[in-house]
PDB file of C-alpha atoms in Angstrom:
ATOM      1  CA  MET A1362       0.000   0.000   0.000  1.00  0.00           C
ATOM      2  CA  GLY A1363       1.410   3.410  -0.971  1.00  0.00           C
ATOM      3  CA  MET A1364       1.660   6.411   1.344  1.00  0.00           C
ATOM      4  CA  LYS A1365      -1.343   8.079  -0.329  1.00  0.00           C
ATOM      5  CA  GLU A1366      -3.520   5.071   0.516  1.00  0.00           C
ATOM      6  CA  VAL A1367      -2.108   4.804   4.063  1.00  0.00           C
ATOM      7  CA  VAL A1368      -2.758   8.479   4.802  1.00  0.00           C
ATOM      8  CA  GLY A1369      -6.223   8.273   3.207  1.00  0.00           C
ATOM      9  CA  GLN A1370      -7.182   5.305   5.363  1.00  0.00           C
ATOM     10  CA  VAL A1371      -5.784   6.873   8.549  1.00  0.00           C
ATOM     11  CA  VAL A1372      -7.542  10.202   7.922  1.00  0.00           C
ATOM     12  CA  ALA A1373     -10.833   8.443   7.123  1.00  0.00           C
ATOM     13  CA  ASP A1374     -10.562   6.545  10.421  1.00  0.00           C
ATOM     14  CA  LEU A1375      -9.739   9.751  12.306  1.00  0.00           C
ATOM     15  CA  ALA A1376     -12.713  11.549  10.715  1.00  0.00           C
ATOM     16  CA  ARG A1377     -15.073   8.674  11.624  1.00  0.00           C
ATOM     17  CA  GLU A1378     -13.826   8.773  15.222  1.00  0.00           C
ATOM     18  CA  TYR A1379     -14.162  12.557  15.353  1.00  0.00           C
ATOM     19  CA  PHE A1380     -17.797  12.490  14.166  1.00  0.00           C
ATOM     20  CA  ALA A1381     -18.707   9.425  16.262  1.00  0.00           C
ATOM     21  CA  ASP A1382     -17.709  11.183  19.497  1.00  0.00           C
ATOM     22  CA  SER A1383     -20.362  12.304  21.891  1.00  0.00           C
ATOM     23  CA  PRO A1384     -20.229  15.233  21.990  1.00  0.00           C
ATOM     24  CA  VAL A1385     -19.098  15.499  18.394  1.00  0.00           C
ATOM     25  CA  GLY A1386     -15.528  16.666  18.175  1.00  0.00           C
ATOM     26  CA  ALA A1387     -14.301  15.495  21.594  1.00  0.00           C
ATOM     27  CA  SER A1388     -11.248  13.915  19.926  1.00  0.00           C
ATOM     28  CA  PRO A1389      -8.689  16.009  18.003  1.00  0.00           C
ATOM     29  CA  ARG A1390      -9.920  17.329  14.647  1.00  0.00           C
ATOM     30  CA  PRO A1391      -8.121  15.690  11.705  1.00  0.00           C
ATOM     31  CA  VAL A1392      -6.390  18.223   9.469  1.00  0.00           C
ATOM     32  CA  ILE A1393      -4.672  17.408   6.185  1.00  0.00           C
ATOM     33  CA  ARG A1394      -2.258  20.138   5.220  1.00  0.00           C
ATOM     34  CA  PRO A1395      -1.098  21.127   1.735  1.00  0.00           C
ATOM     35  CA  PRO A1396       2.025  19.260   0.555  1.00  0.00           C
ATOM     36  CA  ALA A1397       5.471  20.470   1.585  1.00  0.00           C
ATOM     37  CA  GLU A1398       7.348  22.424  -1.051  1.00  0.00           C
ATOM     38  CA  PRO A1399      10.386  20.469  -2.326  1.00  0.00           C
ATOM     39  CA  GLY A1400      12.743  23.275  -1.242  1.00  0.00           C
ATOM     40  CA  ALA A1401      11.288  23.323   2.263  1.00  0.00           C
ATOM     41  CA  LEU A1402      11.566  19.538   2.434  1.00  0.00           C
ATOM     42  CA  ALA A1403      15.237  19.662   1.375  1.00  0.00           C
ATOM     43  CA  ALA A1404      15.919  22.342   4.025  1.00  0.00           C
ATOM     44  CA  LEU A1405      14.219  20.247   6.717  1.00  0.00           C
ATOM     45  CA  GLU A1406      16.234  17.200   5.716  1.00  0.00           C
ATOM     46  CA  ARG A1407      19.446  19.253   6.014  1.00  0.00           C
ATOM     47  CA  ARG A1408      18.283  20.485   9.424  1.00  0.00           C
ATOM     48  CA  SER A1409      17.719  16.891  10.558  1.00  0.00           C
ATOM     49  CA  GLY A1410      21.311  15.969   9.738  1.00  0.00           C
ATOM     50  CA  GLN A1411      20.265  12.671   8.160  1.00  0.00           C
ATOM     51  CA  SER A1412      18.490  11.367   5.089  1.00  0.00           C
ATOM     52  CA  PHE A1413      14.741  10.935   5.439  1.00  0.00           C
ATOM     53  CA  GLU A1414      13.200   7.485   5.274  1.00  0.00           C
ATOM     54  CA  PRO A1415      11.354   7.227   1.912  1.00  0.00           C
ATOM     55  CA  GLY A1416       7.907   6.878   3.539  1.00  0.00           C
ATOM     56  CA  TYR A1417       8.395  10.006   5.653  1.00  0.00           C
ATOM     57  CA  ARG A1418       9.527  11.941   2.557  1.00  0.00           C
ATOM     58  CA  ALA A1419       6.439  10.692   0.645  1.00  0.00           C
ATOM     59  CA  PHE A1420       4.230  11.679   3.605  1.00  0.00           C
ATOM     60  CA  LEU A1421       5.559  15.267   3.634  1.00  0.00           C
ATOM     61  CA  LEU A1422       5.144  15.572  -0.133  1.00  0.00           C
ATOM     62  CA  LEU A1423       1.522  14.461   0.355  1.00  0.00           C
ATOM     63  CA  THR A1424       0.670  16.465   3.495  1.00  0.00           C
ATOM     64  CA  ASP A1425       3.061  18.784   5.317  1.00  0.00           C
ATOM     65  CA  GLY A1426       2.132  17.417   8.734  1.00  0.00           C
ATOM     66  CA  LEU A1427      -1.061  15.865  10.059  1.00  0.00           C
ATOM     67  CA  GLU A1428      -3.267  16.778  12.990  1.00  0.00           C
ATOM     68  CA  GLY A1429      -5.810  14.458  14.582  1.00  0.00           C
ATOM     69  CA  PHE A1430      -3.745  12.130  16.741  1.00  0.00           C
ATOM     70  CA  SER A1431      -2.657  12.740  20.315  1.00  0.00           C
ATOM     71  CA  LEU A1432       0.657  13.599  18.596  1.00  0.00           C
ATOM     72  CA  LEU A1433       1.064  16.274  15.936  1.00  0.00           C
ATOM     73  CA  LEU A1434       2.908  14.791  12.952  1.00  0.00           C
ATOM     74  CA  LEU A1435       5.330  17.597  12.235  1.00  0.00           C
ATOM     75  CA  GLY A1436       5.794  19.131   8.810  1.00  0.00           C
ATOM     76  CA  CYS A1437       8.173  21.727   7.429  1.00  0.00           C
ATOM     77  CA  ARG A1438       5.988  24.642   8.550  1.00  0.00           C
ATOM     78  CA  ASP A1439       6.150  23.455  12.176  1.00  0.00           C
ATOM     79  CA  TRP A1440       9.839  24.398  12.261  1.00  0.00           C
ATOM     80  CA  GLU A1441       9.153  28.091  11.726  1.00  0.00           C
ATOM     81  CA  PRO A1442       9.857  30.253  14.829  1.00  0.00           C
ATOM     82  CA  GLY A1443       7.179  29.659  17.466  1.00  0.00           C
ATOM     83  CA  GLY A1444       6.041  26.398  15.829  1.00  0.00           C
ATOM     84  CA  MET A1445       5.641  22.967  17.375  1.00  0.00           C
ATOM     85  CA  GLY A1446       9.106  22.049  16.106  1.00  0.00           C
ATOM     86  CA  GLU A1447      10.411  23.991  19.123  1.00  0.00           C
ATOM     87  CA  VAL A1448       8.422  21.660  21.413  1.00  0.00           C
ATOM     88  CA  GLY A1449       9.847  18.708  19.485  1.00  0.00           C
ATOM     89  CA  GLU A1450      13.372  20.046  19.916  1.00  0.00           C
ATOM     90  CA  ALA A1451      12.851  20.541  23.681  1.00  0.00           C
ATOM     91  CA  PHE A1452      11.513  16.968  23.889  1.00  0.00           C
ATOM     92  CA  ARG A1453      14.606  15.728  22.011  1.00  0.00           C
ATOM     93  CA  GLU A1454      16.907  17.460  24.500  1.00  0.00           C
ATOM     94  CA  ALA A1455      14.974  16.019  27.458  1.00  0.00           C
ATOM     95  CA  THR A1456      15.090  12.538  25.897  1.00  0.00           C
ATOM     96  CA  LEU A1457      18.839  12.736  25.339  1.00  0.00           C
ATOM     97  CA  ASP A1458      19.252  13.731  29.012  1.00  0.00           C
ATOM     98  CA  SER A1459      17.224  10.714  30.197  1.00  0.00           C
ATOM     99  CA  ASP A1460      19.575   7.846  29.309  1.00  0.00           C
ATOM    100  CA  PRO A1461      18.175   6.602  25.976  1.00  0.00           C
ATOM    101  CA  GLU A1462      20.799   3.835  26.060  1.00  0.00           C
ATOM    102  CA  ASP A1463      18.492   1.997  28.501  1.00  0.00           C
ATOM    103  CA  VAL A1464      16.451   0.896  25.455  1.00  0.00           C
ATOM    104  CA  GLY A1465      19.417   0.527  23.134  1.00  0.00           C
ATOM    105  CA  VAL A1466      19.734   4.017  21.648  1.00  0.00           C
ATOM    106  CA  ALA A1467      23.352   5.139  21.944  1.00  0.00           C
ATOM    107  CA  PRO A1468      23.704   8.636  23.483  1.00  0.00           C
ATOM    108  CA  ALA A1469      25.369  10.076  20.351  1.00  0.00           C
ATOM    109  CA  THR A1470      22.690   8.742  17.971  1.00  0.00           C
ATOM    110  CA  PRO A1471      21.212  11.565  15.877  1.00  0.00           C
ATOM    111  CA  LEU A1472      17.487  11.892  16.656  1.00  0.00           C
ATOM    112  CA  PHE A1473      15.123  14.210  14.794  1.00  0.00           C
ATOM    113  CA  PRO A1474      11.571  14.833  16.075  1.00  0.00           C
ATOM    114  CA  VAL A1475       8.863  14.012  13.515  1.00  0.00           C
ATOM    115  CA  ALA A1476       5.925  14.066  15.965  1.00  0.00           C
ATOM    116  CA  VAL A1477       5.248  15.487  19.428  1.00  0.00           C
ATOM    117  CA  ASN A1478       2.318  15.984  21.758  1.00  0.00           C
ATOM    118  CA  GLU A1479       1.311  19.460  22.954  1.00  0.00           C
ATOM    119  CA  ASP A1480       3.118  19.309  26.299  1.00  0.00           C
ATOM    120  CA  GLY A1481       6.293  17.740  24.907  1.00  0.00           C
ATOM    121  CA  SER A1482       6.063  14.564  26.990  1.00  0.00           C
ATOM    122  CA  GLN A1483       5.757  12.091  24.101  1.00  0.00           C
ATOM    123  CA  GLY A1484       6.998  12.044  20.550  1.00  0.00           C
ATOM    124  CA  VAL A1485       8.432  10.168  17.602  1.00  0.00           C
ATOM    125  CA  PHE A1486      12.024  10.527  16.444  1.00  0.00           C
ATOM    126  CA  LEU A1487      13.667   9.706  13.141  1.00  0.00           C
ATOM    127  CA  ILE A1488      16.779   7.686  14.018  1.00  0.00           C
ATOM    128  CA  ASP A1489      19.963   7.897  11.966  1.00  0.00           C
ATOM    129  CA  PRO A1490      20.070   4.600  10.044  1.00  0.00           C
ATOM    130  CA  ALA A1491      23.657   3.712  11.015  1.00  0.00           C
ATOM    131  CA  GLY A1492      23.422   0.228  12.490  1.00  0.00           C
ATOM    132  CA  PHE A1493      19.620   0.083  12.878  1.00  0.00           C
ATOM    133  CA  GLU A1494      16.858  -1.463  10.781  1.00  0.00           C
ATOM    134  CA  GLU A1495      14.383   0.648  12.732  1.00  0.00           C
ATOM    135  CA  ARG A1496      14.220   4.298  11.677  1.00  0.00           C
ATOM    136  CA  PHE A1497      11.549   5.619  14.079  1.00  0.00           C
ATOM    137  CA  TRP A1498      11.297   5.661  17.861  1.00  0.00           C
ATOM    138  CA  LEU A1499       8.064   6.538  19.698  1.00  0.00           C
ATOM    139  CA  THR A1500       8.919   7.390  23.295  1.00  0.00           C
ATOM    140  CA  GLY A1501       7.634   9.227  26.337  1.00  0.00           C
ATOM    141  CA  GLU A1502       5.078   8.706  29.067  1.00  0.00           C
ATOM    142  CA  GLY A1503       6.606   5.271  29.769  1.00  0.00           C
ATOM    143  CA  ASP A1504       6.427   4.064  26.154  1.00  0.00           C
ATOM    144  CA  SER A1505       9.290   2.954  23.939  1.00  0.00           C
ATOM    145  CA  PHE A1506       8.483   1.482  20.520  1.00  0.00           C
ATOM    146  CA  PHE A1507      10.656   1.172  17.410  1.00  0.00           C
ATOM    147  CA  PHE A1508       9.406   1.055  13.801  1.00  0.00           C
ATOM    148  CA  ARG A1509      11.146   0.361  10.493  1.00  0.00           C
ATOM    149  CA  GLU A1510       8.969   2.601   8.305  1.00  0.00           C
ATOM    150  CA  PHE A1511       6.869   5.731   8.731  1.00  0.00           C
ATOM    151  CA  ALA A1512       3.788   3.861   7.459  1.00  0.00           C
ATOM    152  CA  GLU A1513       4.107   1.571  10.516  1.00  0.00           C
ATOM    153  CA  VAL A1514       4.155   4.633  12.786  1.00  0.00           C
ATOM    154  CA  LEU A1515       0.953   5.942  11.160  1.00  0.00           C
ATOM    155  CA  GLY A1516      -0.722   2.568  11.494  1.00  0.00           C
ATOM    156  CA  PHE A1517       0.288   2.248  15.141  1.00  0.00           C
ATOM    157  CA  LEU A1518      -0.956   5.756  16.000  1.00  0.00           C
ATOM    158  CA  ALA A1519      -4.293   4.953  14.351  1.00  0.00           C
ATOM    159  CA  ASP A1520      -4.556   1.475  15.913  1.00  0.00           C
ATOM    160  CA  ALA A1521      -1.974   0.311  18.464  1.00  0.00           C
ATOM    161  CA  GLY A1522      -2.896  -3.308  17.708  1.00  0.00           C
ATOM    162  CA  SER A1523      -1.977  -2.959  14.023  1.00  0.00           C
ATOM    163  CA  CYS A1524       1.624  -4.097  14.537  1.00  0.00           C
ATOM    164  CA  GLU A1525       3.987  -5.336  17.208  1.00  0.00           C
ATOM    165  CA  PRO A1526       6.885  -2.892  17.282  1.00  0.00           C
ATOM    166  CA  ARG A1527      10.124  -3.662  19.080  1.00  0.00           C
ATOM    167  CA  GLU A1528      10.319  -2.150  22.548  1.00  0.00           C
ATOM    168  CA  SER A1529      14.121  -1.960  22.627  1.00  0.00           C
ATOM    169  CA  LEU A1530      17.022  -1.983  20.204  1.00  0.00           C
ATOM    170  CA  LEU A1531      18.968  -4.096  22.682  1.00  0.00           C
ATOM    171  CA  PRO A1532      19.483  -7.740  21.598  1.00  0.00           C
TER     172      PRO A1532
END
């Protein structure tokens, strides 16, 4: 299934949940943003210090971020001054200070926030691929899950039972 189909299915599920709530709209409102501009995407990739996983790149070229989960999936525009990218960066710093090696992430591993919740207590990081099959790490609030592809992250956020991610990179 391509990223367009994955995002379409996830957004349809989010919209159904949003309208099924009583009262209507108790869950976060799903928002599909316009696609990221290629130049903005290239600048964000440079900022991250690593190459983007193909699914994450396809996601940003489809929708520059996505709202509707408990986590905001960050897009290029979120890194403008005052944007949620600043919350993601603060969460990254806090995570690096909290001994990520306990779950197998070496302290010097480049991490780039691709999702964060409003209070900066949970998020998803893109992990530099050196030595890992997994490229994404969802952590915070006692959780630690690793995913190979961005599509798996989307599926897990929509339905935690959709896959069984690794809980540690340790053997």
